[in-house]
mmCIF file of C-alpha atoms and ligand atoms in Angstrom:
data_model
loop_
_atom_site.group_PDB
_atom_site.id
_atom_site.type_symbol
_atom_site.label_atom_id
_atom_site.label_comp_id
_atom_site.label_asym_id
_atom_site.label_seq_id
_atom_site.Cartn_x
_atom_site.Cartn_y
_atom_site.Cartn_z
ATOM 1 C CA MET O 15 30.435 -55.543 -62.012
ATOM 2 C CA LEU O 16 27.625 -53.025 -62.086
ATOM 3 C CA SER O 17 26.650 -53.648 -58.512
ATOM 4 C CA LEU O 18 30.286 -53.462 -57.423
ATOM 5 C CA VAL O 19 30.720 -50.021 -58.976
ATOM 6 C CA SER O 20 27.390 -48.850 -57.568
ATOM 7 C CA GLN O 21 28.275 -50.179 -54.139
ATOM 8 C CA LEU O 22 31.626 -48.436 -54.214
ATOM 9 C CA ILE O 23 30.054 -45.149 -55.253
ATOM 10 C CA ARG O 24 27.231 -45.499 -52.706
ATOM 11 C CA ALA O 25 29.440 -46.637 -49.869
ATOM 12 C CA TYR O 26 32.083 -43.982 -50.118
ATOM 13 C CA GLN O 27 30.674 -41.187 -52.194
ATOM 14 C CA THR O 28 34.053 -39.580 -52.714
ATOM 15 C CA ILE O 29 35.944 -41.030 -55.570
ATOM 16 C CA GLU O 30 38.890 -40.102 -57.715
ATOM 17 C CA VAL O 31 38.865 -40.993 -61.339
ATOM 18 C CA ILE O 32 41.901 -41.370 -63.497
ATOM 19 C CA SER O 33 41.099 -41.825 -67.144
ATOM 20 C CA TYR O 34 43.431 -42.020 -70.069
ATOM 21 C CA VAL O 35 43.084 -42.550 -73.792
ATOM 22 C CA ARG O 36 45.992 -44.634 -74.979
ATOM 23 C CA ASN O 37 47.539 -44.158 -78.368
ATOM 24 C CA PRO O 38 49.927 -47.075 -78.890
ATOM 25 C CA ASN O 39 50.868 -46.316 -82.509
ATOM 26 C CA HIS O 40 52.092 -42.780 -82.063
ATOM 27 C CA ARG O 41 55.665 -42.111 -80.934
ATOM 28 C CA PRO O 42 55.556 -39.796 -77.911
ATOM 29 C CA ILE O 43 57.300 -36.438 -78.021
ATOM 30 C CA LEU O 44 60.253 -36.252 -75.647
ATOM 31 C CA TYR O 45 60.685 -33.188 -73.462
ATOM 32 C CA HIS O 46 64.422 -32.836 -74.067
ATOM 33 C CA GLU O 47 63.839 -32.700 -77.833
ATOM 34 C CA LEU O 48 61.401 -29.838 -77.460
ATOM 35 C CA ALA O 49 63.511 -28.001 -74.881
ATOM 36 C CA SER O 50 66.809 -28.236 -76.703
ATOM 37 C CA SER O 51 66.034 -27.620 -80.367
ATOM 38 C CA HIS O 52 64.360 -24.674 -82.114
ATOM 39 C CA ASN O 53 64.068 -26.827 -85.231
ATOM 40 C CA TYR O 54 62.226 -29.482 -83.255
ATOM 41 C CA ARG O 55 59.846 -26.834 -81.906
ATOM 42 C CA GLN O 56 59.244 -25.673 -85.476
ATOM 43 C CA ARG O 57 58.360 -29.259 -86.327
ATOM 44 C CA TYR O 58 56.073 -29.530 -83.323
ATOM 45 C CA TRP O 59 54.207 -26.251 -83.881
ATOM 46 C CA SER O 60 53.817 -26.686 -87.643
ATOM 47 C CA ARG O 61 52.209 -30.084 -87.111
ATOM 48 C CA SER O 62 50.171 -28.834 -84.169
ATOM 49 C CA TYR O 63 48.936 -25.866 -86.249
ATOM 50 C CA LEU O 64 47.613 -28.227 -88.924
ATOM 51 C CA GLY O 65 45.966 -30.507 -86.370
ATOM 52 C CA TRP O 66 44.402 -27.883 -84.120
ATOM 53 C CA PRO O 67 41.174 -27.187 -86.056
ATOM 54 C CA LYS O 68 40.269 -30.890 -85.860
ATOM 55 C CA MET O 69 41.657 -31.356 -82.351
ATOM 56 C CA SER O 70 39.789 -28.397 -80.895
ATOM 57 C CA GLU O 71 36.503 -29.645 -82.377
ATOM 58 C CA SER O 72 36.519 -32.797 -80.207
ATOM 59 C CA GLN O 73 33.593 -33.085 -77.848
ATOM 60 C CA PRO O 74 33.007 -34.977 -74.586
ATOM 61 C CA ASN O 75 31.607 -38.511 -74.814
ATOM 62 C CA ALA O 76 29.060 -40.290 -72.619
ATOM 63 C CA THR O 77 31.708 -41.084 -69.996
ATOM 64 C CA HIS O 78 32.697 -37.408 -69.582
ATOM 65 C CA ASP O 79 29.028 -36.385 -69.337
ATOM 66 C CA ILE O 80 28.135 -39.046 -66.775
ATOM 67 C CA LEU O 81 31.181 -38.332 -64.621
ATOM 68 C CA LYS O 82 30.269 -34.645 -64.621
ATOM 69 C CA LYS O 83 26.724 -35.493 -63.463
ATOM 70 C CA LEU O 84 28.059 -37.837 -60.765
ATOM 71 C CA VAL O 85 30.149 -34.893 -59.531
ATOM 72 C CA ASP O 86 27.066 -32.628 -59.632
ATOM 73 C CA HIS O 87 25.102 -35.125 -57.545
ATOM 74 C CA GLY O 88 27.921 -35.569 -55.034
ATOM 75 C CA TYR O 89 28.710 -39.188 -55.861
ATOM 76 C CA ILE O 90 32.151 -38.257 -57.133
ATOM 77 C CA GLN O 91 34.108 -35.608 -55.314
ATOM 78 C CA ASN O 92 37.043 -34.985 -57.597
ATOM 79 C CA ILE O 93 38.392 -36.122 -60.953
ATOM 80 C CA ILE O 94 42.068 -36.533 -61.746
ATOM 81 C CA THR O 95 42.655 -37.009 -65.466
ATOM 82 C CA GLN O 96 45.766 -37.882 -67.410
ATOM 83 C CA ASN O 97 44.183 -36.694 -70.638
ATOM 84 C CA VAL O 98 45.267 -33.362 -72.080
ATOM 85 C CA ASP O 99 42.209 -32.788 -74.291
ATOM 86 C CA SER O 100 40.233 -30.788 -71.666
ATOM 87 C CA LEU O 101 37.106 -32.798 -72.475
ATOM 88 C CA HIS O 102 36.161 -32.940 -68.774
ATOM 89 C CA THR O 103 36.166 -29.135 -68.799
ATOM 90 C CA LYS O 104 34.121 -29.094 -72.014
ATOM 91 C CA ALA O 105 31.630 -31.460 -70.329
ATOM 92 C CA GLY O 106 31.186 -28.825 -67.625
ATOM 93 C CA THR O 107 33.094 -30.449 -64.749
ATOM 94 C CA PRO O 108 33.792 -27.608 -62.291
ATOM 95 C CA ASN O 109 37.447 -26.501 -62.167
ATOM 96 C CA GLN O 110 37.663 -27.012 -58.423
ATOM 97 C CA ASN O 111 36.757 -30.688 -58.829
ATOM 98 C CA LEU O 112 39.134 -31.393 -61.702
ATOM 99 C CA LEU O 113 42.885 -31.866 -61.898
ATOM 100 C CA GLU O 114 44.549 -32.259 -65.297
ATOM 101 C CA LEU O 115 47.601 -34.179 -64.098
ATOM 102 C CA HIS O 116 49.439 -33.886 -67.411
ATOM 103 C CA GLY O 117 48.218 -30.409 -68.314
ATOM 104 C CA THR O 118 46.113 -29.264 -71.239
ATOM 105 C CA LEU O 119 46.616 -28.604 -74.930
ATOM 106 C CA TYR O 120 44.381 -25.546 -74.573
ATOM 107 C CA LYS O 121 47.131 -23.450 -72.976
ATOM 108 C CA VAL O 122 50.604 -22.526 -74.236
ATOM 109 C CA GLU O 123 53.615 -22.332 -71.963
ATOM 110 C CA CYS O 124 56.889 -20.378 -72.261
ATOM 111 C CA MET O 125 59.879 -22.531 -71.348
ATOM 112 C CA ASP O 126 61.974 -19.433 -70.536
ATOM 113 C CA CYS O 127 59.816 -17.285 -68.231
ATOM 114 C CA GLY O 128 57.340 -20.008 -67.234
ATOM 115 C CA ASP O 129 54.206 -18.089 -68.248
ATOM 116 C CA THR O 130 51.339 -20.519 -68.849
ATOM 117 C CA SER O 131 48.508 -18.105 -69.557
ATOM 118 C CA ALA O 132 48.510 -18.050 -73.366
ATOM 119 C CA ASP O 133 45.295 -19.389 -74.877
ATOM 120 C CA ARG O 134 45.850 -22.034 -77.571
ATOM 121 C CA ASN O 135 42.999 -20.805 -79.780
ATOM 122 C CA LEU O 136 44.443 -17.274 -79.808
ATOM 123 C CA TYR O 137 47.911 -18.733 -80.369
ATOM 124 C CA GLN O 138 46.525 -20.480 -83.464
ATOM 125 C CA HIS O 139 45.636 -17.047 -84.903
ATOM 126 C CA ARG O 140 49.116 -15.761 -84.102
ATOM 127 C CA ILE O 141 50.679 -18.778 -85.826
ATOM 128 C CA HIS O 142 48.507 -18.155 -88.876
ATOM 129 C CA ALA O 143 49.474 -14.475 -89.035
ATOM 130 C CA ARG O 144 53.164 -15.414 -89.164
ATOM 131 C CA ASN O 145 52.804 -18.419 -91.467
ATOM 132 C CA PRO O 146 49.914 -17.596 -93.847
ATOM 133 C CA SER O 147 50.922 -20.103 -96.534
ATOM 134 C CA TRP O 148 50.413 -23.029 -94.134
ATOM 135 C CA LYS O 149 46.641 -22.612 -93.984
ATOM 136 C CA ALA O 150 46.232 -24.384 -97.330
ATOM 137 C CA MET O 151 47.645 -27.573 -95.782
ATOM 138 C CA ILE O 152 45.026 -27.815 -92.994
ATOM 139 C CA GLY O 153 42.923 -30.941 -93.355
ATOM 140 C CA LYS O 154 45.426 -32.727 -95.619
ATOM 141 C CA GLY O 155 47.146 -35.016 -93.070
ATOM 142 C CA LYS O 156 46.054 -37.597 -90.514
ATOM 143 C CA VAL O 157 45.494 -36.066 -87.048
ATOM 144 C CA ASN O 158 46.820 -38.083 -84.091
ATOM 145 C CA PRO O 159 44.903 -37.954 -80.786
ATOM 146 C CA ASP O 160 47.396 -35.465 -79.321
ATOM 147 C CA GLY O 161 46.734 -33.040 -82.181
ATOM 148 C CA ASP O 162 49.908 -33.872 -84.062
ATOM 149 C CA VAL O 163 49.609 -34.229 -87.863
ATOM 150 C CA GLU O 164 51.797 -35.943 -90.427
ATOM 151 C CA LEU O 165 53.050 -33.188 -92.733
ATOM 152 C CA PRO O 166 52.060 -33.448 -96.412
ATOM 153 C CA GLN O 167 54.871 -34.647 -98.702
ATOM 154 C CA GLY O 168 57.307 -31.924 -99.599
ATOM 155 C CA ALA O 169 56.299 -29.617 -96.726
ATOM 156 C CA SER O 170 59.259 -28.129 -94.856
ATOM 157 C CA TYR O 171 59.042 -26.494 -91.444
ATOM 158 C CA ASP O 172 62.520 -24.938 -91.526
ATOM 159 C CA GLU O 173 61.054 -21.452 -92.080
ATOM 160 C CA PHE O 174 58.127 -21.925 -89.692
ATOM 161 C CA ASP O 175 57.870 -18.815 -87.514
ATOM 162 C CA ILE O 176 56.907 -19.621 -83.886
ATOM 163 C CA PRO O 177 54.948 -16.779 -82.227
ATOM 164 C CA PRO O 178 56.972 -15.548 -79.245
ATOM 165 C CA CYS O 179 55.930 -15.344 -75.593
ATOM 166 C CA LEU O 180 53.994 -12.119 -74.994
ATOM 167 C CA HIS O 181 55.789 -11.647 -71.666
ATOM 168 C CA CYS O 182 59.468 -12.216 -72.474
ATOM 169 C CA GLY O 183 59.675 -12.544 -76.277
ATOM 170 C CA SER O 184 61.152 -16.044 -76.256
ATOM 171 C CA GLN O 185 60.205 -18.465 -79.041
ATOM 172 C CA LYS O 186 60.801 -21.380 -76.683
ATOM 173 C CA MET O 187 57.111 -22.218 -76.536
ATOM 174 C CA LYS O 188 55.374 -25.503 -75.826
ATOM 175 C CA PRO O 189 51.827 -26.580 -75.078
ATOM 176 C CA LYS O 190 51.064 -26.673 -71.360
ATOM 177 C CA VAL O 191 51.284 -30.441 -71.256
ATOM 178 C CA VAL O 192 53.743 -32.730 -69.525
ATOM 179 C CA PHE O 193 55.917 -34.493 -72.084
ATOM 180 C CA PHE O 194 57.773 -37.757 -71.650
ATOM 181 C CA GLY O 195 60.899 -36.977 -69.653
ATOM 182 C CA GLU O 196 59.383 -33.855 -68.078
ATOM 183 C CA ASN O 197 58.554 -33.575 -64.385
ATOM 184 C CA ILE O 198 55.076 -32.595 -63.248
ATOM 185 C CA LYS O 199 55.252 -29.305 -61.340
ATOM 186 C CA HIS O 200 54.921 -29.487 -57.554
ATOM 187 C CA PRO O 201 51.657 -27.533 -57.172
ATOM 188 C CA VAL O 202 50.041 -30.122 -59.460
ATOM 189 C CA THR O 203 51.448 -33.180 -57.681
ATOM 190 C CA ASP O 204 50.548 -31.595 -54.316
ATOM 191 C CA GLN O 205 46.962 -31.067 -55.478
ATOM 192 C CA ALA O 206 46.738 -34.628 -56.795
ATOM 193 C CA GLU O 207 47.936 -35.984 -53.453
ATOM 194 C CA LYS O 208 45.425 -33.785 -51.636
ATOM 195 C CA PHE O 209 42.586 -35.174 -53.773
ATOM 196 C CA ILE O 210 43.690 -38.694 -52.885
ATOM 197 C CA ARG O 211 44.060 -37.907 -49.169
ATOM 198 C CA ASP O 212 40.614 -36.231 -49.101
ATOM 199 C CA SER O 213 38.911 -39.147 -50.835
ATOM 200 C CA SER O 214 37.233 -42.131 -49.239
ATOM 201 C CA ALA O 215 37.755 -44.420 -52.200
ATOM 202 C CA VAL O 216 39.490 -44.343 -55.563
ATOM 203 C CA LEU O 217 37.989 -45.518 -58.835
ATOM 204 C CA VAL O 218 40.281 -45.881 -61.836
ATOM 205 C CA ILE O 219 38.535 -45.681 -65.180
ATOM 206 C CA GLY O 220 40.112 -46.502 -68.528
ATOM 207 C CA SER O 221 43.768 -46.404 -67.548
ATOM 208 C CA SER O 222 46.551 -48.964 -67.464
ATOM 209 C CA LEU O 223 48.345 -46.603 -65.036
ATOM 210 C CA ALA O 224 51.468 -47.065 -67.125
ATOM 211 C CA THR O 225 52.874 -43.669 -66.195
ATOM 212 C CA TYR O 226 54.567 -43.416 -62.823
ATOM 213 C CA SER O 227 52.743 -40.142 -62.028
ATOM 214 C CA SER O 228 49.401 -41.941 -61.881
ATOM 215 C CA TYR O 229 50.699 -45.204 -60.412
ATOM 216 C CA ARG O 230 52.257 -43.379 -57.456
ATOM 217 C CA LEU O 231 48.847 -41.836 -56.639
ATOM 218 C CA LEU O 232 47.354 -45.315 -56.485
ATOM 219 C CA ARG O 233 50.237 -46.421 -54.277
ATOM 220 C CA LEU O 234 49.505 -43.482 -51.968
ATOM 221 C CA ALA O 235 45.810 -44.432 -51.869
ATOM 222 C CA HIS O 236 46.813 -47.991 -51.003
ATOM 223 C CA GLN O 237 49.134 -46.806 -48.209
ATOM 224 C CA LEU O 238 46.263 -44.716 -46.827
ATOM 225 C CA HIS O 239 43.981 -47.804 -46.897
ATOM 226 C CA LYS O 240 41.564 -46.273 -49.419
ATOM 227 C CA PRO O 241 39.443 -48.855 -51.241
ATOM 228 C CA ILE O 242 40.529 -49.012 -54.889
ATOM 229 C CA GLY O 243 38.420 -50.161 -57.832
ATOM 230 C CA ILE O 244 39.515 -50.400 -61.442
ATOM 231 C CA VAL O 245 37.339 -50.433 -64.585
ATOM 232 C CA THR O 246 39.756 -51.008 -67.427
ATOM 233 C CA LYS O 247 40.254 -53.542 -70.188
ATOM 234 C CA GLY O 248 43.565 -55.371 -69.819
ATOM 235 C CA PRO O 249 46.213 -55.401 -67.106
ATOM 236 C CA THR O 250 47.186 -52.305 -65.125
ATOM 237 C CA ARG O 251 50.238 -51.455 -63.105
ATOM 238 C CA ALA O 252 48.158 -51.292 -59.928
ATOM 239 C CA ASP O 253 46.439 -54.686 -60.189
ATOM 240 C CA ASN O 254 48.091 -55.794 -56.939
ATOM 241 C CA LEU O 255 46.779 -52.718 -55.061
ATOM 242 C CA MET O 256 43.084 -52.910 -55.852
ATOM 243 C CA GLN O 257 40.119 -54.425 -54.014
ATOM 244 C CA TRP O 258 38.273 -55.329 -57.218
ATOM 245 C CA LYS O 259 38.546 -54.902 -60.949
ATOM 246 C CA GLY O 260 36.275 -55.137 -63.986
ATOM 247 C CA GLU O 261 37.902 -55.686 -67.356
ATOM 248 C CA VAL O 262 35.108 -53.991 -69.287
ATOM 249 C CA GLY O 263 34.509 -50.799 -71.244
ATOM 250 C CA CYS O 264 33.796 -47.895 -68.915
ATOM 251 C CA SER O 265 31.020 -46.180 -70.875
ATOM 252 C CA PRO O 266 28.323 -48.920 -70.649
ATOM 253 C CA VAL O 267 29.128 -49.608 -66.983
ATOM 254 C CA LEU O 268 28.931 -45.935 -66.034
ATOM 255 C CA THR O 269 25.707 -45.518 -67.998
ATOM 256 C CA MET O 270 24.097 -48.321 -65.979
ATOM 257 C CA VAL O 271 25.529 -47.038 -62.699
ATOM 258 C CA TYR O 272 24.194 -43.595 -63.453
ATOM 259 C CA LYS O 273 20.707 -44.951 -64.192
ATOM 260 C CA ASN O 274 20.766 -46.961 -60.960
ATOM 261 C CA LEU O 275 21.928 -44.087 -58.798
ATOM 262 C CA ILE O 276 20.245 -41.091 -60.316
ATOM 263 C CA GLY O 277 17.640 -42.333 -62.788
ATOM 264 C CA VAL O 278 17.260 -41.726 -66.498
ATOM 265 C CA ASN O 279 15.604 -38.311 -66.424
ATOM 266 C CA ASN O 280 18.294 -36.269 -64.674
HETATM 267 ZN ZN1 ZN N 318 58.225 -16.027 -71.687
#
């Protein structure tokens, strides 16, 4: 397994990585719910407000750090991630080498005027200013990996005041992430396809490729005759497209690959 990954990285040097943290116990938010109901957005933002302090504390793990160093050393050209936690950015991966296919929780988007520039940390302060009594509930509920929190018993979000868009005044705000039922915007899909076309090989790390948006990129790579490797526990949707696969955890494999390619002191 180790030598296969090393060989792939050595042989082709330009590799895409698609990683994804699955969360099987948490019901996904549906785009049409968020788009069609102010009350649902109140629910979303109240829970997100409570979860943000914990969510925003999360730090990159060994995999993020190693991938960043493999980019620095030219072994990996670009990273495509399905995660919305911006941990590749926190690890220092340069923006030009990173595509967040499903967006990021660190930006807020207006569903009316389309502005996506609002910073989530600043938005947290604006939420607090409009809903000061909610601060006492921070830290009381379980935080899901997408930042969502179960509300404490008795808490009602019916009066929750959503800070409006600073450009158009609309309260139709959402995080800049792609929800189930929402289409990825064309500039993003175009960039993802460009990364695949520019690559010499594709390495999938920690993803079952269950979403069509990632599977179709692997299908494109296959059509373009790019070698495909997969390091993921369990079956993936692209198992019939790959050249080889290791059903192992990605962190120990990447640690060994990194030591082989670069050494321990870099
Ligand atoms: Zn707006």
